[in-house]
Amino acid sequence: MGIKKNIDAYVAIVGVLLCIIITSFIKTCNDNALHKNGKITTAIVERIYTIRYTKHFQYVFSVNGKIFSGGDVYYSKTDSISVGDSLLVIYNISDPSQNQPIWNISYPSDGSVEERKK
């Protein structure tokens, strides 16, 4: 009976570690694709909401007339954001559903966002 419990515990631990490794790998691949094939555009904050005491926000942006959305965590003590605000996002040109906001970047003096692409 004790050996079976040990085997079950090891299988559970290996399963959890495998999930963490796979999730990290997928996130790294998506981040690499996003920055390699990324393009910067402006998004509009559409909604701010709370999940378990953590504030989140949702934004929308358009690529070739099609609307895409994304979201992130909003730290109300350090971030200043309201519904209707504009923010910069980077998206994968081959899959705009892969996107993320770019924080702490100001707009260029001429108002363009393409100048900020790295």
CSV table of N, CA and C in Angstrom, one decimal, residues 16-107:
chain,number,residue,atom,x,y,z
A,16,VAL,N,2.7,17.6,-12.9
A,16,VAL,CA,2.7,19.0,-12.6
A,16,VAL,C,4.0,19.7,-13.2
A,17,LEU,N,5.1,19.1,-13.0
A,17,LEU,CA,6.4,19.6,-13.6
A,17,LEU,C,6.3,19.6,-15.1
A,18,LEU,N,5.7,18.6,-15.7
A,18,LEU,CA,5.6,18.6,-17.2
A,18,LEU,C,4.7,19.7,-17.7
A,19,CYS,N,3.6,19.9,-17.0
A,19,CYS,CA,2.7,21.0,-17.4
A,19,CYS,C,3.4,22.4,-17.3
A,20,ILE,N,4.2,22.6,-16.2
A,20,ILE,CA,4.9,23.8,-16.1
A,20,ILE,C,5.9,24.0,-17.2
A,21,ILE,N,6.6,22.9,-17.5
A,21,ILE,CA,7.6,23.0,-18.6
A,21,ILE,C,7.0,23.3,-19.9
A,22,ILE,N,5.9,22.6,-20.3
A,22,ILE,CA,5.2,22.8,-21.5
A,22,ILE,C,4.7,24.2,-21.6
A,23,THR,N,4.0,24.7,-20.5
A,23,THR,CA,3.5,26.1,-20.5
A,23,THR,C,4.6,27.1,-20.7
A,24,SER,N,5.7,26.9,-20.1
A,24,SER,CA,6.8,27.9,-20.2
A,24,SER,C,7.4,27.8,-21.6
A,25,PHE,N,7.5,26.7,-22.2
A,25,PHE,CA,8.0,26.5,-23.6
A,25,PHE,C,7.0,27.2,-24.6
A,26,ILE,N,5.7,27.0,-24.4
A,26,ILE,CA,4.8,27.7,-25.3
A,26,ILE,C,4.8,29.2,-25.2
A,27,LYS,N,4.9,29.7,-23.9
A,27,LYS,CA,5.0,31.1,-23.7
A,27,LYS,C,6.2,31.7,-24.3
A,28,THR,N,7.4,31.0,-24.2
A,28,THR,CA,8.6,31.5,-24.7
A,28,THR,C,8.5,31.5,-26.3
A,29,CYS,N,8.0,30.5,-26.9
A,29,CYS,CA,7.8,30.5,-28.3
A,29,CYS,C,6.9,31.6,-28.8
A,30,ASN,N,5.8,31.9,-28.1
A,30,ASN,CA,4.9,33.0,-28.5
A,30,ASN,C,5.6,34.3,-28.3
A,31,ASP,N,6.3,34.5,-27.2
A,31,ASP,CA,7.1,35.8,-27.0
A,31,ASP,C,8.1,36.0,-28.1
A,32,ASN,N,8.8,34.9,-28.4
A,32,ASN,CA,9.8,35.1,-29.5
A,32,ASN,C,9.2,35.4,-30.8
A,33,ALA,N,8.1,34.8,-31.2
A,33,ALA,CA,7.4,35.1,-32.4
A,33,ALA,C,6.8,36.5,-32.4
A,34,LEU,N,6.3,36.9,-31.2
A,34,LEU,CA,5.8,38.3,-31.1
A,34,LEU,C,6.8,39.3,-31.3
A,35,HIS,N,8.0,39.1,-30.7
A,35,HIS,CA,9.0,40.2,-30.9
A,35,HIS,C,9.8,40.1,-32.2
A,36,LYS,N,9.8,38.9,-32.8
A,36,LYS,CA,10.5,38.7,-34.1
A,36,LYS,C,9.6,39.2,-35.2
A,37,ASN,N,8.3,38.9,-35.2
A,37,ASN,CA,7.4,39.3,-36.2
A,37,ASN,C,6.4,40.4,-35.7
A,38,GLY,N,6.9,41.2,-34.7
A,38,GLY,CA,6.0,42.1,-34.1
A,38,GLY,C,5.8,43.5,-34.8
A,39,LYS,N,4.7,44.0,-34.6
A,39,LYS,CA,4.4,45.4,-35.1
A,39,LYS,C,3.7,46.1,-34.0
A,40,ILE,N,3.9,47.4,-33.9
A,40,ILE,CA,3.4,48.2,-32.8
A,40,ILE,C,2.2,49.0,-33.3
A,41,THR,N,1.1,49.0,-32.6
A,41,THR,CA,0.0,49.8,-32.9
A,41,THR,C,-0.7,50.4,-31.6
A,42,THR,N,-1.7,51.2,-31.8
A,42,THR,CA,-2.4,51.8,-30.7
A,42,THR,C,-3.7,51.0,-30.4
A,43,ALA,N,-3.9,50.7,-29.1
A,43,ALA,CA,-5.2,50.1,-28.7
A,43,ALA,C,-5.9,51.0,-27.7
A,44,ILE,N,-7.2,50.7,-27.6
A,44,ILE,CA,-8.1,51.5,-26.7
A,44,ILE,C,-8.5,50.6,-25.5
A,45,VAL,N,-8.3,51.1,-24.3
A,45,VAL,CA,-8.8,50.4,-23.1
A,45,VAL,C,-10.3,50.3,-23.1
A,46,GLU,N,-10.9,49.1,-23.1
A,46,GLU,CA,-12.3,49.0,-23.3
A,46,GLU,C,-13.0,48.7,-21.9
A,47,ARG,N,-12.3,48.0,-21.0
A,47,ARG,CA,-12.9,47.6,-19.8
A,47,ARG,C,-11.8,47.4,-18.7
A,48,ILE,N,-12.2,47.7,-17.5
A,48,ILE,CA,-11.4,47.4,-16.3
A,48,ILE,C,-12.2,46.6,-15.4
A,49,TYR,N,-11.7,45.5,-14.9
A,49,TYR,CA,-12.5,44.6,-14.0
A,49,TYR,C,-11.6,44.0,-13.0
A,50,THR,N,-12.2,43.4,-12.0
A,50,THR,CA,-11.4,42.7,-10.9
A,50,THR,C,-11.8,41.3,-10.8
A,51,ILE,N,-10.7,40.5,-10.7
A,51,ILE,CA,-10.8,39.0,-10.4
A,51,ILE,C,-10.0,38.7,-9.2
A,52,ARG,N,-10.7,38.3,-8.2
A,52,ARG,CA,-10.1,37.9,-6.9
A,52,ARG,C,-9.1,39.0,-6.4
A,53,TYR,N,-9.6,40.2,-6.2
A,53,TYR,CA,-8.8,41.3,-5.7
A,53,TYR,C,-7.7,41.8,-6.6
A,54,THR,N,-7.6,41.3,-7.8
A,54,THR,CA,-6.6,41.7,-8.8
A,54,THR,C,-7.3,42.4,-10.0
A,55,LYS,N,-6.9,43.7,-10.2
A,55,LYS,CA,-7.5,44.4,-11.3
A,55,LYS,C,-6.9,44.0,-12.7
A,56,HIS,N,-7.7,43.9,-13.7
A,56,HIS,CA,-7.3,43.5,-15.0
A,56,HIS,C,-7.9,44.6,-16.0
A,57,PHE,N,-7.4,44.6,-17.2
A,57,PHE,CA,-8.0,45.5,-18.2
A,57,PHE,C,-8.0,44.8,-19.5
A,58,GLN,N,-9.0,45.2,-20.3
A,58,GLN,CA,-9.1,44.6,-21.7
A,58,GLN,C,-9.0,45.8,-22.7
A,59,TYR,N,-8.3,45.5,-23.8
A,59,TYR,CA,-8.1,46.5,-24.8
A,59,TYR,C,-8.5,45.9,-26.2
A,60,VAL,N,-8.7,46.8,-27.1
A,60,VAL,CA,-9.1,46.4,-28.5
A,60,VAL,C,-8.2,47.2,-29.4
A,61,PHE,N,-7.9,46.6,-30.6
A,61,PHE,CA,-7.2,47.3,-31.6
A,61,PHE,C,-7.6,46.7,-33.0
A,62,SER,N,-7.3,47.4,-34.0
A,62,SER,CA,-7.7,46.9,-35.4
A,62,SER,C,-6.5,46.7,-36.2
A,63,VAL,N,-6.5,45.6,-37.0
A,63,VAL,CA,-5.5,45.3,-38.0
A,63,VAL,C,-6.2,44.9,-39.3
A,64,ASN,N,-6.0,45.7,-40.3
A,64,ASN,CA,-6.6,45.5,-41.6
A,64,ASN,C,-8.2,45.4,-41.5
A,65,GLY,N,-8.7,46.3,-40.7
A,65,GLY,CA,-10.2,46.3,-40.5
A,65,GLY,C,-10.8,45.2,-39.6
A,66,LYS,N,-10.0,44.3,-39.1
A,66,LYS,CA,-10.4,43.3,-38.2
A,66,LYS,C,-10.1,43.7,-36.7
A,67,ILE,N,-11.0,43.5,-35.8
A,67,ILE,CA,-10.8,43.9,-34.4
A,67,ILE,C,-10.2,42.7,-33.6
A,68,PHE,N,-9.2,43.0,-32.8
A,68,PHE,CA,-8.6,42.0,-32.0
A,68,PHE,C,-8.6,42.6,-30.5
A,69,SER,N,-8.5,41.7,-29.6
A,69,SER,CA,-8.5,42.2,-28.2
A,69,SER,C,-7.4,41.5,-27.4
A,70,GLY,N,-7.1,42.1,-26.3
A,70,GLY,CA,-6.1,41.5,-25.4
A,70,GLY,C,-6.3,42.0,-24.0
A,71,GLY,N,-5.5,41.6,-23.1
A,71,GLY,CA,-5.7,42.1,-21.7
A,71,GLY,C,-4.4,41.9,-20.9
A,72,ASP,N,-4.4,42.5,-19.7
A,72,ASP,CA,-3.3,42.3,-18.8
A,72,ASP,C,-3.7,42.7,-17.4
A,73,VAL,N,-2.8,42.5,-16.5
A,73,VAL,CA,-3.1,42.9,-15.1
A,73,VAL,C,-2.8,44.4,-15.0
A,74,TYR,N,-3.6,45.0,-14.1
A,74,TYR,CA,-3.6,46.4,-13.9
A,74,TYR,C,-3.2,46.7,-12.4
A,75,TYR,N,-2.1,47.2,-12.2
A,75,TYR,CA,-1.6,47.5,-10.8
A,75,TYR,C,-2.0,48.9,-10.4
A,76,SER,N,-3.2,49.1,-9.8
A,76,SER,CA,-3.7,50.4,-9.5
A,76,SER,C,-2.8,51.3,-8.7
A,77,LYS,N,-1.9,50.7,-7.9
A,77,LYS,CA,-1.0,51.6,-7.1
A,77,LYS,C,0.1,52.2,-7.9
A,78,THR,N,0.5,51.6,-9.0
A,78,THR,CA,1.6,52.1,-9.8
A,78,THR,C,1.2,52.5,-11.3
A,79,ASP,N,0.1,51.9,-11.8
A,79,ASP,CA,-0.4,52.2,-13.1
A,79,ASP,C,-1.5,53.1,-13.1
A,80,SER,N,-1.6,54.0,-14.1
A,80,SER,CA,-2.7,54.9,-14.2
A,80,SER,C,-3.4,54.7,-15.6
A,81,ILE,N,-4.5,54.1,-15.5
A,81,ILE,CA,-5.2,53.7,-16.8
A,81,ILE,C,-6.7,53.8,-16.5
A,82,SER,N,-7.4,54.3,-17.6
A,82,SER,CA,-8.9,54.4,-17.5
A,82,SER,C,-9.5,53.9,-18.8
A,83,VAL,N,-10.8,53.6,-18.7
A,83,VAL,CA,-11.5,53.2,-19.9
A,83,VAL,C,-11.4,54.3,-20.9
A,84,GLY,N,-11.1,54.0,-22.2
A,84,GLY,CA,-11.0,55.0,-23.2
A,84,GLY,C,-9.6,55.5,-23.5
A,85,ASP,N,-8.7,55.1,-22.5
A,85,ASP,CA,-7.3,55.5,-22.7
A,85,ASP,C,-6.7,54.8,-23.9
A,86,SER,N,-5.7,55.4,-24.5
A,86,SER,CA,-4.9,54.7,-25.6
A,86,SER,C,-3.6,54.1,-25.0
A,87,LEU,N,-3.2,53.0,-25.5
A,87,LEU,CA,-1.9,52.4,-25.1
A,87,LEU,C,-1.3,51.7,-26.3
A,88,LEU,N,0.0,51.5,-26.2
A,88,LEU,CA,0.7,50.8,-27.3
A,88,LEU,C,0.7,49.3,-27.0
A,89,VAL,N,0.4,48.6,-28.1
A,89,VAL,CA,0.5,47.1,-28.0
A,89,VAL,C,1.4,46.6,-29.2
A,90,ILE,N,2.0,45.5,-28.9
A,90,ILE,CA,2.8,44.8,-30.0
A,90,ILE,C,2.0,43.6,-30.3
A,91,TYR,N,1.9,43.3,-31.6
A,91,TYR,CA,1.2,42.1,-32.1
A,91,TYR,C,2.0,41.4,-33.1
A,92,ASN,N,1.8,40.1,-33.2
A,92,ASN,CA,2.4,39.2,-34.2
A,92,ASN,C,1.7,39.5,-35.6
A,93,ILE,N,2.4,39.9,-36.6
A,93,ILE,CA,1.8,40.3,-37.8
A,93,ILE,C,1.2,39.1,-38.5
A,94,SER,N,1.7,37.8,-38.2
A,94,SER,CA,1.1,36.7,-38.8
A,94,SER,C,-0.1,36.1,-38.0
A,95,ASP,N,-0.2,36.6,-36.8
A,95,ASP,CA,-1.3,36.2,-35.9
A,95,ASP,C,-1.6,37.3,-34.8
A,96,PRO,N,-2.4,38.3,-35.2
A,96,PRO,CA,-2.6,39.4,-34.3
A,96,PRO,C,-3.2,39.1,-33.0
A,97,SER,N,-3.8,37.9,-32.9
A,97,SER,CA,-4.4,37.5,-31.6
A,97,SER,C,-3.3,37.3,-30.5
A,98,GLN,N,-2.0,37.1,-31.0
A,98,GLN,CA,-0.9,37.1,-30.1
A,98,GLN,C,-0.4,38.5,-29.9
A,99,ASN,N,-0.7,39.1,-28.8
A,99,ASN,CA,-0.4,40.5,-28.6
A,99,ASN,C,-0.2,40.8,-27.1
A,100,GLN,N,0.5,41.9,-26.8
A,100,GLN,CA,0.6,42.3,-25.4
A,100,GLN,C,0.9,43.8,-25.4
A,101,PRO,N,0.5,44.4,-24.3
A,101,PRO,CA,0.7,45.9,-24.1
A,101,PRO,C,2.2,46.2,-23.9
A,102,ILE,N,2.6,47.3,-24.3
A,102,ILE,CA,3.9,47.8,-24.1
A,102,ILE,C,3.8,48.9,-23.0
A,103,TRP,N,4.3,48.7,-21.9
A,103,TRP,CA,4.2,49.6,-20.8
A,103,TRP,C,5.4,50.6,-20.7
A,104,ASN,N,5.1,51.7,-20.2
A,104,ASN,CA,6.1,52.7,-19.9
A,104,ASN,C,6.9,53.2,-21.1
A,105,ILE,N,6.2,53.3,-22.2
A,105,ILE,CA,6.8,53.9,-23.4
A,105,ILE,C,5.9,55.1,-23.8
A,106,SER,N,6.6,56.2,-24.0
A,106,SER,CA,5.8,57.4,-24.4
A,106,SER,C,5.7,57.4,-25.9
A,107,TYR,N,4.8,58.2,-26.4
A,107,TYR,CA,4.6,58.3,-27.9
A,107,TYR,C,5.8,59.2,-28.4
